[in-house]
PDB file of C-alpha atoms and ligand atoms in Angstrom:
ATOM      1  CA  MET A   1      27.955   9.213  25.355  1.00 46.00           C
ATOM      2  CA  PRO A   2      31.758   9.165  25.152  1.00 48.00           C
ATOM      3  CA  ALA A   3      33.066  12.575  24.074  1.00 56.00           C
ATOM      4  CA  SER A   4      36.310  11.050  22.909  1.00 76.00           C
ATOM      5  CA  VAL A   5      34.899   9.740  19.648  1.00 86.00           C
ATOM      6  CA  PHE A   6      34.103  13.264  18.467  1.00 87.00           C
ATOM      7  CA  THR A   7      37.643  13.887  17.347  1.00 92.00           C
ATOM      8  CA  GLN A   8      38.684  15.997  14.407  1.00 93.00           C
ATOM      9  CA  GLU A   9      40.134  12.874  12.912  1.00 95.00           C
ATOM     10  CA  ASN A  10      36.817  11.015  13.062  1.00 95.00           C
ATOM     11  CA  PHE A  11      34.948  13.957  11.557  1.00 96.00           C
ATOM     12  CA  ALA A  12      37.574  14.141   8.809  1.00 97.00           C
ATOM     13  CA  ARG A  13      36.991  10.449   8.110  1.00 97.00           C
ATOM     14  CA  LEU A  14      33.258  11.086   7.967  1.00 97.00           C
ATOM     15  CA  ASP A  15      33.742  14.036   5.599  1.00 98.00           C
ATOM     16  CA  LEU A  16      35.764  11.802   3.330  1.00 98.00           C
ATOM     17  CA  VAL A  17      33.016   9.172   3.273  1.00 97.00           C
ATOM     18  CA  ILE A  18      30.445  11.887   2.529  1.00 98.00           C
ATOM     19  CA  ALA A  19      32.583  13.227  -0.317  1.00 97.00           C
ATOM     20  CA  GLN A  20      32.957   9.738  -1.764  1.00 96.00           C
ATOM     21  CA  HIS A  21      29.192   9.166  -1.884  1.00 95.00           C
ATOM     22  CA  LYS A  22      27.889  12.665  -2.582  1.00 95.00           C
ATOM     23  CA  GLY A  23      25.552  12.769  -5.562  1.00 92.00           C
ATOM     24  CA  GLU A  24      25.110   8.984  -5.639  1.00 91.00           C
ATOM     25  CA  GLN A  25      21.627   7.485  -5.663  1.00 87.00           C
ATOM     26  CA  GLY A  26      21.053   5.826  -2.307  1.00 89.00           C
ATOM     27  CA  ALA A  27      24.115   7.486  -0.756  1.00 93.00           C
ATOM     28  CA  LEU A  28      22.528   7.735   2.668  1.00 92.00           C
ATOM     29  CA  MET A  29      22.657   4.054   3.708  1.00 89.00           C
ATOM     30  CA  PRO A  30      26.361   3.581   2.951  1.00 91.00           C
ATOM     31  CA  VAL A  31      27.246   6.880   4.637  1.00 94.00           C
ATOM     32  CA  LEU A  32      25.262   6.009   7.770  1.00 92.00           C
ATOM     33  CA  TYR A  33      26.777   2.558   7.815  1.00 89.00           C
ATOM     34  CA  GLU A  34      30.295   4.007   7.670  1.00 92.00           C
ATOM     35  CA  ALA A  35      29.403   6.679  10.239  1.00 92.00           C
ATOM     36  CA  LYS A  36      28.247   3.937  12.607  1.00 88.00           C
ATOM     37  CA  LYS A  37      31.553   2.169  12.085  1.00 88.00           C
ATOM     38  CA  ILE A  38      33.561   5.347  12.738  1.00 92.00           C
ATOM     39  CA  PHE A  39      31.692   6.651  15.786  1.00 88.00           C
ATOM     40  CA  GLY A  40      29.951   3.523  17.079  1.00 84.00           C
ATOM     41  CA  PHE A  41      26.576   5.309  17.001  1.00 83.00           C
ATOM     42  CA  ILE A  42      24.873   8.047  15.039  1.00 87.00           C
ATOM     43  CA  SER A  43      24.191  11.087  17.186  1.00 86.00           C
ATOM     44  CA  ILE A  44      22.235  14.114  16.081  1.00 86.00           C
ATOM     45  CA  ASP A  45      25.504  16.046  15.495  1.00 89.00           C
ATOM     46  CA  ILE A  46      26.640  13.351  13.126  1.00 92.00           C
ATOM     47  CA  GLN A  47      23.255  13.354  11.388  1.00 92.00           C
ATOM     48  CA  GLU A  48      23.483  17.129  10.941  1.00 94.00           C
ATOM     49  CA  ARG A  49      26.917  16.822   9.404  1.00 96.00           C
ATOM     50  CA  ILE A  50      25.646  14.182   6.982  1.00 96.00           C
ATOM     51  CA  SER A  51      22.556  16.246   6.219  1.00 95.00           C
ATOM     52  CA  LYS A  52      24.676  19.255   5.226  1.00 96.00           C
ATOM     53  CA  GLY A  53      27.247  17.160   3.413  1.00 97.00           C
ATOM     54  CA  LEU A  54      24.824  15.145   1.318  1.00 96.00           C
ATOM     55  CA  ASP A  55      22.211  17.875   1.093  1.00 94.00           C
ATOM     56  CA  ILE A  56      19.509  15.568   2.436  1.00 92.00           C
ATOM     57  CA  PRO A  57      16.902  16.864   4.923  1.00 90.00           C
ATOM     58  CA  LEU A  58      17.654  15.999   8.533  1.00 90.00           C
ATOM     59  CA  SER A  59      14.164  14.525   8.938  1.00 85.00           C
ATOM     60  CA  GLU A  60      14.899  11.950   6.276  1.00 84.00           C
ATOM     61  CA  ILE A  61      18.223  11.057   7.864  1.00 88.00           C
ATOM     62  CA  TYR A  62      16.630  10.741  11.274  1.00 84.00           C
ATOM     63  CA  GLY A  63      14.217   8.087   9.993  1.00 79.00           C
ATOM     64  CA  VAL A  64      16.984   5.969   8.542  1.00 83.00           C
ATOM     65  CA  ALA A  65      19.424   6.548  11.410  1.00 83.00           C
ATOM     66  CA  SER A  66      16.881   5.354  13.955  1.00 76.00           C
ATOM     67  CA  PHE A  67      16.893   2.035  12.124  1.00 73.00           C
ATOM     68  CA  TYR A  68      20.574   1.673  12.954  1.00 70.00           C
ATOM     69  CA  SER A  69      20.124   2.668  16.590  1.00 66.00           C
ATOM     70  CA  THR A  70      17.218   0.284  17.057  1.00 61.00           C
ATOM     71  CA  PHE A  71      19.178  -2.490  15.533  1.00 60.00           C
ATOM     72  CA  SER A  72      22.360  -1.841  17.474  1.00 62.00           C
ATOM     73  CA  ASP A  73      20.837  -3.434  20.593  1.00 54.00           C
ATOM     74  CA  LYS A  74      20.215  -6.750  18.923  1.00 60.00           C
ATOM     75  CA  GLN A  75      22.525  -9.601  18.119  1.00 64.00           C
ATOM     76  CA  LYS A  76      24.033  -8.897  14.722  1.00 79.00           C
ATOM     77  CA  GLY A  77      25.229 -11.126  11.957  1.00 87.00           C
ATOM     78  CA  GLU A  78      28.398 -10.481  10.023  1.00 91.00           C
ATOM     79  CA  ASN A  79      26.274  -9.064   7.185  1.00 93.00           C
ATOM     80  CA  ILE A  80      23.148  -7.022   7.716  1.00 90.00           C
ATOM     81  CA  ILE A  81      20.527  -7.394   5.014  1.00 94.00           C
ATOM     82  CA  ALA A  82      17.985  -4.596   5.202  1.00 92.00           C
ATOM     83  CA  VAL A  83      14.958  -4.687   2.946  1.00 94.00           C
ATOM     84  CA  CYS A  84      13.161  -1.391   2.606  1.00 93.00           C
ATOM     85  CA  LEU A  85       9.470  -1.694   3.409  1.00 92.00           C
ATOM     86  CA  GLY A  86       8.761   2.000   2.904  1.00 91.00           C
ATOM     87  CA  THR A  87       5.799   2.840   0.687  1.00 94.00           C
ATOM     88  CA  ALA A  88       7.617   3.134  -2.637  1.00 96.00           C
ATOM     89  CA  CYS A  89       9.484  -0.110  -2.112  1.00 96.00           C
ATOM     90  CA  TYR A  90       6.462  -1.902  -0.704  1.00 95.00           C
ATOM     91  CA  VAL A  91       4.340  -1.164  -3.757  1.00 97.00           C
ATOM     92  CA  LYS A  92       7.159  -2.487  -5.918  1.00 97.00           C
ATOM     93  CA  GLY A  93       7.127  -5.813  -4.117  1.00 97.00           C
ATOM     94  CA  SER A  94       9.673  -5.548  -1.310  1.00 96.00           C
ATOM     95  CA  GLN A  95       7.535  -7.764   0.933  1.00 96.00           C
ATOM     96  CA  LYS A  96       7.995 -10.629  -1.533  1.00 97.00           C
ATOM     97  CA  ILE A  97      11.734  -9.977  -1.504  1.00 97.00           C
ATOM     98  CA  ILE A  98      11.996 -10.067   2.268  1.00 96.00           C
ATOM     99  CA  ASP A  99       9.879 -13.253   2.315  1.00 97.00           C
ATOM    100  CA  LYS A 100      12.156 -14.878  -0.221  1.00 97.00           C
ATOM    101  CA  ILE A 101      15.315 -13.992   1.712  1.00 98.00           C
ATOM    102  CA  SER A 102      13.729 -15.162   4.942  1.00 97.00           C
ATOM    103  CA  LYS A 103      12.883 -18.505   3.358  1.00 97.00           C
ATOM    104  CA  LYS A 104      16.255 -18.894   1.707  1.00 97.00           C
ATOM    105  CA  LEU A 105      18.194 -18.179   4.902  1.00 97.00           C
ATOM    106  CA  ASN A 106      15.664 -20.054   7.002  1.00 97.00           C
ATOM    107  CA  ILE A 107      15.286 -17.215   9.493  1.00 95.00           C
ATOM    108  CA  GLU A 108      12.456 -14.947  10.555  1.00 92.00           C
ATOM    109  CA  VAL A 109      12.702 -11.233   9.839  1.00 89.00           C
ATOM    110  CA  GLY A 110      14.708  -9.685  12.702  1.00 85.00           C
ATOM    111  CA  ASP A 111      16.780 -12.826  13.239  1.00 89.00           C
ATOM    112  CA  THR A 112      20.348 -13.906  12.553  1.00 91.00           C
ATOM    113  CA  THR A 113      21.370 -17.159  10.863  1.00 94.00           C
ATOM    114  CA  SER A 114      22.782 -19.820  13.190  1.00 93.00           C
ATOM    115  CA  ASP A 115      26.243 -19.455  11.628  1.00 95.00           C
ATOM    116  CA  GLY A 116      26.129 -15.717  12.404  1.00 92.00           C
ATOM    117  CA  LYS A 117      26.645 -14.817   8.767  1.00 95.00           C
ATOM    118  CA  PHE A 118      23.464 -12.856   8.023  1.00 95.00           C
ATOM    119  CA  SER A 119      20.856 -10.835   9.843  1.00 91.00           C
ATOM    120  CA  LEU A 120      17.662  -9.894   8.061  1.00 92.00           C
ATOM    121  CA  VAL A 121      15.886  -6.712   9.037  1.00 88.00           C
ATOM    122  CA  PRO A 122      13.130  -4.523   7.632  1.00 88.00           C
ATOM    123  CA  ALA A 123      13.947  -0.868   7.025  1.00 87.00           C
ATOM    124  CA  ARG A 124      11.782   2.190   6.696  1.00 84.00           C
ATOM    125  CA  CYS A 125      12.329   4.395   3.654  1.00 87.00           C
ATOM    126  CA  VAL A 126      16.077   4.582   3.125  1.00 85.00           C
ATOM    127  CA  GLY A 127      15.826   7.680   0.967  1.00 85.00           C
ATOM    128  CA  ALA A 128      16.400   6.005  -2.387  1.00 90.00           C
ATOM    129  CA  CYS A 129      12.771   5.625  -3.541  1.00 93.00           C
ATOM    130  CA  SER A 130      13.654   6.065  -7.207  1.00 94.00           C
ATOM    131  CA  LEU A 131      15.578   2.792  -6.893  1.00 96.00           C
ATOM    132  CA  ALA A 132      12.622   0.900  -5.366  1.00 97.00           C
ATOM    133  CA  PRO A 133      12.586  -1.825  -4.303  1.00 97.00           C
ATOM    134  CA  VAL A 134      15.808  -1.356  -2.374  1.00 96.00           C
ATOM    135  CA  VAL A 135      17.827  -3.991  -0.531  1.00 96.00           C
ATOM    136  CA  THR A 136      20.981  -2.992   1.279  1.00 93.00           C
ATOM    137  CA  ILE A 137      23.654  -5.308   2.593  1.00 94.00           C
ATOM    138  CA  ASN A 138      26.075  -3.529   4.887  1.00 89.00           C
ATOM    139  CA  ALA A 139      27.122  -0.469   2.846  1.00 86.00           C
ATOM    140  CA  ASP A 140      26.047  -1.928  -0.511  1.00 92.00           C
ATOM    141  CA  VAL A 141      22.838  -0.713  -2.083  1.00 93.00           C
ATOM    142  CA  TYR A 142      20.921  -2.937  -4.512  1.00 96.00           C
ATOM    143  CA  GLY A 143      18.274  -0.919  -6.294  1.00 96.00           C
ATOM    144  CA  LYS A 144      15.400  -2.198  -8.452  1.00 97.00           C
ATOM    145  CA  ALA A 145      15.961  -5.567  -6.842  1.00 97.00           C
ATOM    146  CA  LYS A 146      14.196  -8.528  -8.405  1.00 97.00           C
ATOM    147  CA  LEU A 147      13.252 -11.836  -6.822  1.00 97.00           C
ATOM    148  CA  ASP A 148      15.482 -13.610  -9.312  1.00 96.00           C
ATOM    149  CA  ASP A 149      18.486 -11.516  -8.266  1.00 95.00           C
ATOM    150  CA  ILE A 150      18.407 -12.571  -4.626  1.00 96.00           C
ATOM    151  CA  ASP A 151      20.511 -15.720  -4.960  1.00 96.00           C
ATOM    152  CA  SER A 152      23.282 -13.983  -6.855  1.00 96.00           C
ATOM    153  CA  ILE A 153      23.238 -10.947  -4.541  1.00 96.00           C
ATOM    154  CA  LEU A 154      23.600 -13.149  -1.461  1.00 97.00           C
ATOM    155  CA  SER A 155      26.344 -15.189  -3.053  1.00 96.00           C
ATOM    156  CA  ASN A 156      28.564 -12.076  -2.950  1.00 94.00           C
ATOM    157  CA  TYR A 157      28.829 -12.394   0.853  1.00 95.00           C
TER     158      TYR A 157
HETATM  159  S1  LIG B 201      10.489   3.611   0.226  1.00 69.50           S
HETATM  160 FE1  LIG B 201      12.235   2.398  -0.048  1.00 69.50          FE
HETATM  161  S2  LIG B 201      13.743   3.862  -0.437  1.00 69.50           S
HETATM  162 FE2  LIG B 201      12.021   5.067  -0.079  1.00 69.50          FE
END
C-alpha cells in the first residue's frame, strides 16, 4: 500500500468531504466514493476517519467499503450504478429495480455496457435504509426509487 497517499492534504480533502455530507441521509456512499477518488482505495484508517466524522459505526462502513474494494478489481464503466439489495431495500422492491436497469441497459448485473458508459452492480446495505429502495450512481444517492423513475434518473448521465 503506497504510504504517499496518506498526506495531510489528502486527509484535509477527506475532512472537507465529510463536513459537506455530515447529517445528510445516505451520506456514506458519496463520502466513500469521494474517499476512493482521493486515496485510490479505502483502508481501515480511512474508514475510521469517516466513522468518526460521520458518526456512523465502523462495522456499517466496513460493509459498504468492501463493496468498493471488491468492485475495484473489475472493469468499470464511466458511471457506476449500484442498487442496494440489503434487506430493507429488497423488501421495498430493489430486485425489480435492478432487473429493470439490467434490461434497459441490456447488461447482466456485474457487467459494463459495451460503450463503457455504465456498470451495474448490486450493493449490500448502504446505510440509508430509511430511504429504501436506494440506487446510487457514482456519488449521487436516489432514495425511495420507483420503477417509473429509472429512465429519468439514467438520462442524467
Ligand atoms: S438495506 Fe438498502 S440502505 Fe439499508
